[in-house]
Tab-separated table of C-alpha atoms in Angstrom:
chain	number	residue	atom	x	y	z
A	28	UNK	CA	199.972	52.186	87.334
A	29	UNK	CA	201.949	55.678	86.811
A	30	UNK	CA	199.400	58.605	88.046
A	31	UNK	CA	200.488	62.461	86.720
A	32	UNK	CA	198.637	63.402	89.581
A	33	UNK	CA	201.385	65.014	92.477
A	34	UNK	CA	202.074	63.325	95.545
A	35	UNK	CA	200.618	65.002	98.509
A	36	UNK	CA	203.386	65.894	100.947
A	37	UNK	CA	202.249	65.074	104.562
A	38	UNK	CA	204.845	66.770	107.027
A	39	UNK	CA	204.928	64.927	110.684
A	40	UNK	CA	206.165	66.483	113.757
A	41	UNK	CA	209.703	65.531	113.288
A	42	UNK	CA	210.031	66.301	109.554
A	43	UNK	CA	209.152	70.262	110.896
A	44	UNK	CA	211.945	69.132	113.421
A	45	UNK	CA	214.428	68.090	111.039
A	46	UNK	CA	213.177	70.328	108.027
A	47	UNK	CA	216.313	72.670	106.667
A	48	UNK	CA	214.867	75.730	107.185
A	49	UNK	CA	214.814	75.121	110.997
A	50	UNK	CA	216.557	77.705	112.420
A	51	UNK	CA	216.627	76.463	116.139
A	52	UNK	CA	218.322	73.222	114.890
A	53	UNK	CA	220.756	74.790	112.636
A	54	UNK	CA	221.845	77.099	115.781
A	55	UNK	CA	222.596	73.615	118.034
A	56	UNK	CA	224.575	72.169	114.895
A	57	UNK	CA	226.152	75.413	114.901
A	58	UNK	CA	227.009	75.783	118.365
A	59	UNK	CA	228.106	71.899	118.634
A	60	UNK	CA	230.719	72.905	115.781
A	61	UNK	CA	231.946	75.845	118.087
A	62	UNK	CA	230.936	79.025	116.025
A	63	UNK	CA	228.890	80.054	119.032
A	64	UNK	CA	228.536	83.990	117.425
A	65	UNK	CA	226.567	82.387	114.650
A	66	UNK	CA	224.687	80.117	116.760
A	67	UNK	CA	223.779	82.911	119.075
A	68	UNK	CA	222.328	84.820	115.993
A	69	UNK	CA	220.645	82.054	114.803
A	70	UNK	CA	218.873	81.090	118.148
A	71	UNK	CA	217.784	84.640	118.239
A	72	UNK	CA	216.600	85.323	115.222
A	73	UNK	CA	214.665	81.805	116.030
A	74	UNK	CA	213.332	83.168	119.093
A	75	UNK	CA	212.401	86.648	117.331
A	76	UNK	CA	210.578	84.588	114.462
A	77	UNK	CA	208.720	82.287	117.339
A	78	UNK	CA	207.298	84.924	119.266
A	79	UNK	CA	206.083	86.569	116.602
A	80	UNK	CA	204.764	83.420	115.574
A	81	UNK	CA	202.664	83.394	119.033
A	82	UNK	CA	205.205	80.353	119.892
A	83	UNK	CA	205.829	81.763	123.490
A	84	UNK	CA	207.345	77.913	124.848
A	85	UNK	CA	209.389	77.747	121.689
A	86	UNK	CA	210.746	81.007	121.928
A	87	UNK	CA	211.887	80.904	125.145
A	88	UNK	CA	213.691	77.960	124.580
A	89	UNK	CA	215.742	79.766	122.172
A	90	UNK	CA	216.115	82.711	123.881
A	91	UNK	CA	217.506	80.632	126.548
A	92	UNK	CA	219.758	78.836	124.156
A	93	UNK	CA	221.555	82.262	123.420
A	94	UNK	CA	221.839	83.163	126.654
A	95	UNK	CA	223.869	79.758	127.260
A	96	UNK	CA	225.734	80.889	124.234
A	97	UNK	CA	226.956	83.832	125.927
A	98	UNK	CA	227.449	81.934	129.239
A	99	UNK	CA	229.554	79.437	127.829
A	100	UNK	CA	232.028	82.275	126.170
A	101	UNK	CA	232.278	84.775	129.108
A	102	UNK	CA	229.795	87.327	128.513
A	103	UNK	CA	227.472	86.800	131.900
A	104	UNK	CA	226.249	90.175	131.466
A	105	UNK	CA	224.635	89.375	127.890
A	106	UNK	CA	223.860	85.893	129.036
A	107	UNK	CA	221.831	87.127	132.288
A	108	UNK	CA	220.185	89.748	130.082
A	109	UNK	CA	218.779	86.799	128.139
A	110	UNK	CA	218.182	84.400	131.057
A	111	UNK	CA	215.774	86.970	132.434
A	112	UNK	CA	213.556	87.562	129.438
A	113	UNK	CA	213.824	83.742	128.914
A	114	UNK	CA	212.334	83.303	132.511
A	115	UNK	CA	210.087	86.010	132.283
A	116	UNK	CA	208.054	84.646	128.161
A	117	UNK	CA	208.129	80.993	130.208
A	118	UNK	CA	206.332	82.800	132.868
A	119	UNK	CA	203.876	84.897	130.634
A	120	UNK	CA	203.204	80.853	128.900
A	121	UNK	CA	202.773	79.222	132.300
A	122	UNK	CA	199.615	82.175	132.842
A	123	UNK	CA	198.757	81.475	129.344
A	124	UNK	CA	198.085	77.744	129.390
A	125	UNK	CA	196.881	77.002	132.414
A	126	UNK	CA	193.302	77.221	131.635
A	127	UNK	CA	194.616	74.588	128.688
A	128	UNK	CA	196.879	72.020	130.626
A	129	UNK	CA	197.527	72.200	133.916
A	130	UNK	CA	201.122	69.934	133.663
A	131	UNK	CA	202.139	72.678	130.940
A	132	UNK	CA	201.680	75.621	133.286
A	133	UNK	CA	203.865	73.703	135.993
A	134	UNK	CA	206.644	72.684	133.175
A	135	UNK	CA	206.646	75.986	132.367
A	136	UNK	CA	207.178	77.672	135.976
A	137	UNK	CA	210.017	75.025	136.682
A	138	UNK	CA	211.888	76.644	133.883
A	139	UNK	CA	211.319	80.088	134.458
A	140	UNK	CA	212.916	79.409	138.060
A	141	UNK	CA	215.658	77.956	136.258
A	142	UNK	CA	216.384	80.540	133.782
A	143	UNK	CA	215.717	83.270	136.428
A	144	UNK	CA	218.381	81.275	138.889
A	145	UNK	CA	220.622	81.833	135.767
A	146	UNK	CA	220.173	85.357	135.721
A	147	UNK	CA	221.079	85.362	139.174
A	148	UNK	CA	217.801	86.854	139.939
A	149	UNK	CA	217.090	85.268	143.817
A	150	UNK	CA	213.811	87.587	144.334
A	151	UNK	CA	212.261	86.497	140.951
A	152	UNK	CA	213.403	83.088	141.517
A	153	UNK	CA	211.845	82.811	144.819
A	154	UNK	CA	208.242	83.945	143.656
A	155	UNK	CA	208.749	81.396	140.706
A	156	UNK	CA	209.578	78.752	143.862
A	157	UNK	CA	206.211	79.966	145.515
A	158	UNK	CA	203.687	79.888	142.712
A	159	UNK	CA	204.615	76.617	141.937
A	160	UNK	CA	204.305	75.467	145.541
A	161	UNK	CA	201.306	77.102	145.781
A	162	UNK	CA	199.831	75.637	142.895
A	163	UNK	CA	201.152	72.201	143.571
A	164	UNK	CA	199.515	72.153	147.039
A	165	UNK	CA	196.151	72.013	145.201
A	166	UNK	CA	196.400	69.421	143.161
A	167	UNK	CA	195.205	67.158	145.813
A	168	UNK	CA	194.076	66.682	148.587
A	169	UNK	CA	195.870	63.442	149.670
A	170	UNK	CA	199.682	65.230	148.641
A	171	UNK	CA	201.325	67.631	151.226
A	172	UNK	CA	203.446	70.511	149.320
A	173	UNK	CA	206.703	67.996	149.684
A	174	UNK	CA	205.065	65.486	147.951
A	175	UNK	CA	203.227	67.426	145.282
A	176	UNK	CA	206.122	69.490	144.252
A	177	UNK	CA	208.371	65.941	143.899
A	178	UNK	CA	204.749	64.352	141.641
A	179	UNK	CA	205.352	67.214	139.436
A	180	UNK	CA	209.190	66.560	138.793
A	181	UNK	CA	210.030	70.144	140.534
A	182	UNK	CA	213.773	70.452	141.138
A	183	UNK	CA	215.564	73.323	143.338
A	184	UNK	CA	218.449	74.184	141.561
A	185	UNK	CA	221.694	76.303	142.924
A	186	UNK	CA	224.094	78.791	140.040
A	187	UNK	CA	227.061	77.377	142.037
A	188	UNK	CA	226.153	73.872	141.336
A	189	UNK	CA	226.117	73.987	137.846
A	190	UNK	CA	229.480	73.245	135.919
A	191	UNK	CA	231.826	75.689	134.389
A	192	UNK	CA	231.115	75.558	130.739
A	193	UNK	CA	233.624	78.272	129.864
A	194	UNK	CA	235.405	78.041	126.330
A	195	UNK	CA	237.319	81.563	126.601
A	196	UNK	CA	235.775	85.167	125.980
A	197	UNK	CA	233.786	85.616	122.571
A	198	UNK	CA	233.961	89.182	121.116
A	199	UNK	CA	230.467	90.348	120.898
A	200	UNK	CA	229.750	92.000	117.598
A	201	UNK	CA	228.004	94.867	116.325
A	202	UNK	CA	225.903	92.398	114.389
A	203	UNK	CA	225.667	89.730	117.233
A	204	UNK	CA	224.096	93.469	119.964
A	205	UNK	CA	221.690	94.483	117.466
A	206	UNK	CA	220.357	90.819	117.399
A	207	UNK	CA	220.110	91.329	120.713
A	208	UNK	CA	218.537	94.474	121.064
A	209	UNK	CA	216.303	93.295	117.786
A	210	UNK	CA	214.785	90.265	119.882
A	211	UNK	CA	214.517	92.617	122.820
A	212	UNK	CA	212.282	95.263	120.431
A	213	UNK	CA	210.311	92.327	118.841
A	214	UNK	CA	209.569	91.875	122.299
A	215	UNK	CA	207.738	94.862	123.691
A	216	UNK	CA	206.388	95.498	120.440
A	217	UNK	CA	208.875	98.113	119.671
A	218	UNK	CA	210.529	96.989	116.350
A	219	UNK	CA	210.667	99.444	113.716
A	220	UNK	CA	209.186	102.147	115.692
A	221	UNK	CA	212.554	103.836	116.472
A	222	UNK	CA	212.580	103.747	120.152
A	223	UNK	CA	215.576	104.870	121.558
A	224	UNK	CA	218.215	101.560	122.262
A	225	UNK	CA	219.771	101.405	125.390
A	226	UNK	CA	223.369	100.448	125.212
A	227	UNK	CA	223.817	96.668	126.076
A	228	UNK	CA	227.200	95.838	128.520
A	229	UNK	CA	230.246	94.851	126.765
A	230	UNK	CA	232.300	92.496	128.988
């Protein structure tokens, strides 16, 4: 029997995934079909939108995701720029949720020592290393550090190991630095109060 009456709409999980107005997705489409200045836009206006949001995890990821934007076409400067602030919300989330889930806070950590071995950061790397070896050690008391830290999936990872990825040098925008600088702002809390930009590094 027909029924007027609407159709409630239950969105899952992956229909937010897959939904159209999902910016992070539309930046990997984007970036898998090469235009990596739009994806780069698009993963930080993404990352903007999440951390406003309160979506610290989510908007590191994208953060991250322009940074290997940038990587992949040249501009280390920009990409490191990102890296850092990508490692640096993932460690502000590990702090934030470890009350909440321990495995989170760990997950977290191991990419923050990723993204800050992408920066080429060593010293903020290596006190990324030793929190999580620190923590891991007290998980229990039947693991050693070696054994802990290889329970909770933690890899050591090296910038020289990681394969080149280059596709040639992108010119950087206008538009594309003030997306930058925008995310950068949203940040610290800074947008729209007309705080004085530094200038970003053109490569």
């Amino acid at each position: 029997m027909y029924s007027a009456e609407p159709k409630k709409i239950v969105r899952t999980w992956s229909d937010r995934l897959t939904g159209k107005n999902n910016l992070w997705l539309e930046a990997i489409n984007t970036e898998d079909d090469g235009n990596f200045p739009q994806a780069t836009m698009l993963y930080l206006q993404d990352a903007a939108k999440c951390w406003e949001a309160g979506l610290k995890a989510r908007a590191a990821l994208s953060c991250s995701c322009a940074a290997g934007c940038f990587m992949r076409t040249s501009n280390t400067k920009l990409a490191q720029i990102l890296y850092s602030e990508a490692a640096l919300i993932y460690e502000e989330y590990s702090r934030q949720i470890l009350d909440k889930s321990i495995r989170s806070a760990f997950w977290a950590l191991q990419r923050s020592y990723e993204n800050y071995v992408l920066a080429g950061n060593e010293q903020k790397a290596q006190e990324a290393f030793l929190k999580f070896s620190s923590l891991a050690m007290r998980i229990s008391p039947f693991y050693g550090k070696e054994e802990a830290m290889k329970v909770l999936g933690f890899r050591q990872v090296a910038i020289d190991k990681l394969p080149a990825a280059h596709t040639g040098q992108m010119r950087v925008s206008m538009e594309l630095l003030e997306w930058v600088e925008k995310f950068l702002e949203v940040r610290r809390g800074k947008a729209g109060s007309g705080a004085k930009r530094q200038p970003f590094p053109q490569q």
